[in-house]
PDB file of C-alpha atoms in Angstrom:
ATOM      1  CA  MET H   1     136.673 119.257 -55.912  1.00 61.00           C
ATOM      2  CA  SER H   2     138.337 116.204 -56.352  1.00 73.00           C
ATOM      3  CA  SER H   3     141.824 114.582 -54.952  1.00 77.00           C
ATOM      4  CA  ALA H   4     142.923 114.615 -58.651  1.00 80.00           C
ATOM      5  CA  GLU H   5     142.180 118.324 -59.006  1.00 84.00           C
ATOM      6  CA  VAL H   6     144.344 118.979 -55.871  1.00 83.00           C
ATOM      7  CA  TYR H   7     147.068 116.901 -57.121  1.00 83.00           C
ATOM      8  CA  ASN H   8     147.289 118.753 -60.124  1.00 86.00           C
ATOM      9  CA  ASN H   9     147.196 122.050 -58.789  1.00 85.00           C
ATOM     10  CA  ALA H  10     149.777 121.052 -56.328  1.00 87.00           C
ATOM     11  CA  ASN H  11     151.956 119.669 -59.452  1.00 88.00           C
ATOM     12  CA  GLU H  12     151.474 123.251 -61.120  1.00 88.00           C
ATOM     13  CA  ALA H  13     152.405 125.061 -57.692  1.00 88.00           C
ATOM     14  CA  LEU H  14     155.788 122.801 -57.806  1.00 88.00           C
ATOM     15  CA  VAL H  15     156.409 123.597 -61.354  1.00 89.00           C
ATOM     16  CA  THR H  16     155.610 127.288 -61.120  1.00 89.00           C
ATOM     17  CA  LEU H  17     158.289 127.118 -58.149  1.00 88.00           C
ATOM     18  CA  SER H  18     160.759 125.836 -59.888  1.00 88.00           C
ATOM     19  CA  ASN H  19     160.279 128.141 -63.002  1.00 88.00           C
ATOM     20  CA  LEU H  20     160.295 130.816 -60.309  1.00 87.00           C
ATOM     21  CA  TRP H  21     163.914 129.541 -59.054  1.00 87.00           C
ATOM     22  CA  GLN H  22     165.114 129.522 -62.800  1.00 88.00           C
ATOM     23  CA  THR H  23     164.008 133.037 -63.369  1.00 86.00           C
ATOM     24  CA  MET H  24     165.926 133.799 -59.777  1.00 85.00           C
ATOM     25  CA  LEU H  25     168.953 132.466 -60.719  1.00 85.00           C
ATOM     26  CA  GLN H  26     168.649 134.317 -64.429  1.00 84.00           C
ATOM     27  CA  ILE H  27     167.963 137.735 -62.892  1.00 83.00           C
ATOM     28  CA  ILE H  28     170.888 136.985 -60.360  1.00 83.00           C
ATOM     29  CA  GLN H  29     173.154 136.218 -63.519  1.00 82.00           C
ATOM     30  CA  THR H  30     171.842 139.087 -65.401  1.00 80.00           C
ATOM     31  CA  VAL H  31     172.371 141.519 -62.555  1.00 80.00           C
ATOM     32  CA  SER H  32     175.678 140.366 -61.911  1.00 80.00           C
ATOM     33  CA  ASP H  33     176.748 140.418 -65.749  1.00 78.00           C
ATOM     34  CA  ALA H  34     175.386 144.046 -65.978  1.00 77.00           C
ATOM     35  CA  SER H  35     177.215 144.990 -62.833  1.00 76.00           C
ATOM     36  CA  ALA H  36     180.475 143.738 -63.792  1.00 75.00           C
ATOM     37  CA  SER H  37     180.331 145.228 -67.371  1.00 75.00           C
ATOM     38  CA  SER H  38     178.301 148.416 -66.354  1.00 70.00           C
ATOM     39  CA  LEU H  39     181.828 150.417 -66.189  1.00 70.00           C
ATOM     40  CA  THR H  40     182.522 149.711 -70.020  1.00 75.00           C
ATOM     41  CA  VAL H  41     179.143 149.111 -71.248  1.00 76.00           C
ATOM     42  CA  GLU H  42     175.582 150.282 -70.754  1.00 77.00           C
ATOM     43  CA  PRO H  43     173.726 147.865 -68.822  1.00 72.00           C
ATOM     44  CA  ASP H  44     170.935 146.282 -70.591  1.00 74.00           C
ATOM     45  CA  LEU H  45     168.007 147.392 -68.973  1.00 77.00           C
ATOM     46  CA  VAL H  46     165.327 146.052 -71.116  1.00 82.00           C
ATOM     47  CA  GLN H  47     166.514 142.580 -70.004  1.00 81.00           C
ATOM     48  CA  LEU H  48     166.565 143.178 -66.766  1.00 81.00           C
ATOM     49  CA  GLN H  49     163.167 144.478 -66.763  1.00 85.00           C
ATOM     50  CA  LYS H  50     161.888 141.565 -69.087  1.00 86.00           C
ATOM     51  CA  ALA H  51     163.287 139.244 -66.266  1.00 84.00           C
ATOM     52  CA  ARG H  52     161.743 141.114 -63.765  1.00 85.00           C
ATOM     53  CA  LYS H  53     158.530 140.841 -65.304  1.00 90.00           C
ATOM     54  CA  GLU H  54     158.715 137.313 -65.879  1.00 89.00           C
ATOM     55  CA  TYR H  55     159.549 136.700 -62.065  1.00 87.00           C
ATOM     56  CA  GLU H  56     156.568 138.841 -60.886  1.00 90.00           C
ATOM     57  CA  GLN H  57     154.131 136.956 -63.431  1.00 92.00           C
ATOM     58  CA  LEU H  58     155.554 133.689 -61.945  1.00 88.00           C
ATOM     59  CA  MET H  59     155.135 134.779 -58.633  1.00 90.00           C
ATOM     60  CA  SER H  60     151.446 135.957 -59.203  1.00 92.00           C
ATOM     61  CA  SER H  61     150.994 132.560 -60.450  1.00 90.00           C
ATOM     62  CA  LEU H  62     152.380 130.832 -57.623  1.00 88.00           C
ATOM     63  CA  LYS H  63     150.563 132.974 -55.249  1.00 90.00           C
ATOM     64  CA  SER H  64     147.319 132.485 -56.982  1.00 91.00           C
ATOM     65  CA  THR H  65     148.099 128.855 -56.944  1.00 89.00           C
ATOM     66  CA  VAL H  66     148.848 128.324 -53.206  1.00 88.00           C
ATOM     67  CA  THR H  67     145.798 130.490 -52.554  1.00 89.00           C
ATOM     68  CA  TRP H  68     143.419 127.940 -54.091  1.00 86.00           C
ATOM     69  CA  LEU H  69     145.375 125.046 -52.677  1.00 85.00           C
ATOM     70  CA  GLU H  70     144.567 126.710 -49.286  1.00 86.00           C
ATOM     71  CA  ASN H  71     141.119 127.131 -49.539  1.00 86.00           C
ATOM     72  CA  ASN H  72     140.629 123.423 -51.373  1.00 81.00           C
ATOM     73  CA  GLN H  73     142.432 121.358 -49.054  1.00 79.00           C
ATOM     74  CA  LEU H  74     141.463 117.645 -48.910  1.00 72.00           C
ATOM     75  CA  LYS H  75     139.427 117.001 -45.886  1.00 71.00           C
ATOM     76  CA  GLU H  76     140.333 113.160 -45.266  1.00 66.00           C
ATOM     77  CA  VAL H  77     144.144 113.422 -44.768  1.00 58.00           C
ATOM     78  CA  LYS H  78     145.286 109.633 -43.877  1.00 64.00           C
ATOM     79  CA  PRO H  79     148.561 110.308 -41.774  1.00 64.00           C
ATOM     80  CA  VAL H  80     151.384 108.294 -43.451  1.00 62.00           C
ATOM     81  CA  ASP H  81     154.555 107.670 -41.288  1.00 68.00           C
ATOM     82  CA  SER H  82     157.538 106.689 -43.893  1.00 82.00           C
ATOM     83  CA  LYS H  83     161.178 106.626 -44.673  1.00 84.00           C
ATOM     84  CA  GLN H  84     160.115 108.101 -48.016  1.00 82.00           C
ATOM     85  CA  LEU H  85     157.673 111.189 -46.397  1.00 81.00           C
ATOM     86  CA  GLN H  86     160.490 111.967 -43.909  1.00 86.00           C
ATOM     87  CA  ASP H  87     162.847 112.526 -46.750  1.00 86.00           C
ATOM     88  CA  CYS H  88     160.761 114.579 -48.991  1.00 86.00           C
ATOM     89  CA  LEU H  89     159.908 116.685 -45.794  1.00 87.00           C
ATOM     90  CA  VAL H  90     163.577 117.322 -44.920  1.00 90.00           C
ATOM     91  CA  GLU H  91     163.942 117.987 -48.750  1.00 91.00           C
ATOM     92  CA  HIS H  92     161.421 120.848 -48.578  1.00 91.00           C
ATOM     93  CA  GLU H  93     163.047 122.486 -45.376  1.00 92.00           C
ATOM     94  CA  ASP H  94     166.003 122.464 -47.277  1.00 91.00           C
ATOM     95  CA  LEU H  95     164.730 123.863 -50.543  1.00 90.00           C
ATOM     96  CA  GLN H  96     162.671 126.151 -48.275  1.00 91.00           C
ATOM     97  CA  ARG H  97     166.018 127.307 -47.134  1.00 92.00           C
ATOM     98  CA  GLU H  98     167.871 127.841 -50.194  1.00 91.00           C
ATOM     99  CA  SER H  99     165.114 129.751 -51.661  1.00 89.00           C
ATOM    100  CA  ALA H 100     165.137 132.241 -48.949  1.00 90.00           C
ATOM    101  CA  ILE H 101     168.633 132.772 -49.147  1.00 91.00           C
ATOM    102  CA  ALA H 102     168.408 132.714 -53.007  1.00 89.00           C
ATOM    103  CA  SER H 103     165.977 135.298 -52.459  1.00 88.00           C
ATOM    104  CA  ASP H 104     168.065 137.556 -50.369  1.00 88.00           C
ATOM    105  CA  LYS H 105     170.687 137.612 -52.513  1.00 88.00           C
ATOM    106  CA  LEU H 106     168.577 138.554 -55.630  1.00 85.00           C
ATOM    107  CA  LYS H 107     167.062 141.596 -53.672  1.00 86.00           C
ATOM    108  CA  ARG H 108     170.656 142.412 -52.555  1.00 86.00           C
ATOM    109  CA  MET H 109     172.008 142.521 -56.179  1.00 84.00           C
ATOM    110  CA  LEU H 110     168.861 144.218 -57.625  1.00 83.00           C
ATOM    111  CA  ASN H 111     169.418 147.096 -54.856  1.00 83.00           C
ATOM    112  CA  GLN H 112     173.102 147.241 -55.715  1.00 83.00           C
ATOM    113  CA  SER H 113     172.507 147.397 -59.626  1.00 81.00           C
ATOM    114  CA  TYR H 114     169.950 150.386 -58.771  1.00 80.00           C
ATOM    115  CA  ALA H 115     172.774 151.746 -56.435  1.00 81.00           C
ATOM    116  CA  LEU H 116     175.391 151.729 -59.378  1.00 81.00           C
ATOM    117  CA  GLN H 117     172.928 152.969 -61.915  1.00 82.00           C
ATOM    118  CA  PHE H 118     172.480 156.077 -59.957  1.00 82.00           C
ATOM    119  CA  GLN H 119     175.659 156.540 -59.371  1.00 84.00           C
ATOM    120  CA  MET H 120     176.544 156.241 -62.927  1.00 83.00           C
ATOM    121  CA  GLU H 121     173.857 158.850 -64.141  1.00 83.00           C
ATOM    122  CA  MET H 122     175.298 161.442 -61.455  1.00 84.00           C
ATOM    123  CA  LEU H 123     178.957 160.837 -62.745  1.00 85.00           C
ATOM    124  CA  PHE H 124     177.302 161.206 -65.995  1.00 82.00           C
ATOM    125  CA  THR H 125     176.012 164.544 -64.970  1.00 82.00           C
ATOM    126  CA  SER H 126     178.708 166.018 -63.297  1.00 83.00           C
ATOM    127  CA  ALA H 127     181.187 164.612 -66.373  1.00 82.00           C
ATOM    128  CA  GLN H 128     178.341 166.777 -68.113  1.00 79.00           C
ATOM    129  CA  ASP H 129     178.507 169.840 -66.027  1.00 77.00           C
ATOM    130  CA  ILE H 130     182.373 169.886 -66.023  1.00 80.00           C
ATOM    131  CA  SER H 131     182.358 170.194 -69.716  1.00 74.00           C
ATOM    132  CA  LEU H 132     179.755 172.761 -70.014  1.00 71.00           C
ATOM    133  CA  SER H 133     181.816 175.099 -67.361  1.00 65.00           C
TER     134      SER H 133
END
């Protein structure tokens, strides 16, 4: 294990994290669009499932890369006390907070879309029952 490998895998994890962030935003947008038009148009569940599958693949990739990084930490860590490092740490904390907020929003929106889908199915079923009566 060399520092270059650790550096490359850390960069790969950051790229994956960025892609994961974009996918989460895409899912939020897709769910929002589906919720907004669900009363007039059937939601595109295939697109939602595709976005969710992509999210899960990226999350799996990120987890495996993080696990590798945790198991292959460099032994020689020289403390660096610089303004740039402090700025990066603050930015990292901000990004973690934003990521947690986005994850919570995504979970709420997905739960809302599932609840809306259930309500639509119940409405459709009751409408069929009424027409049969």
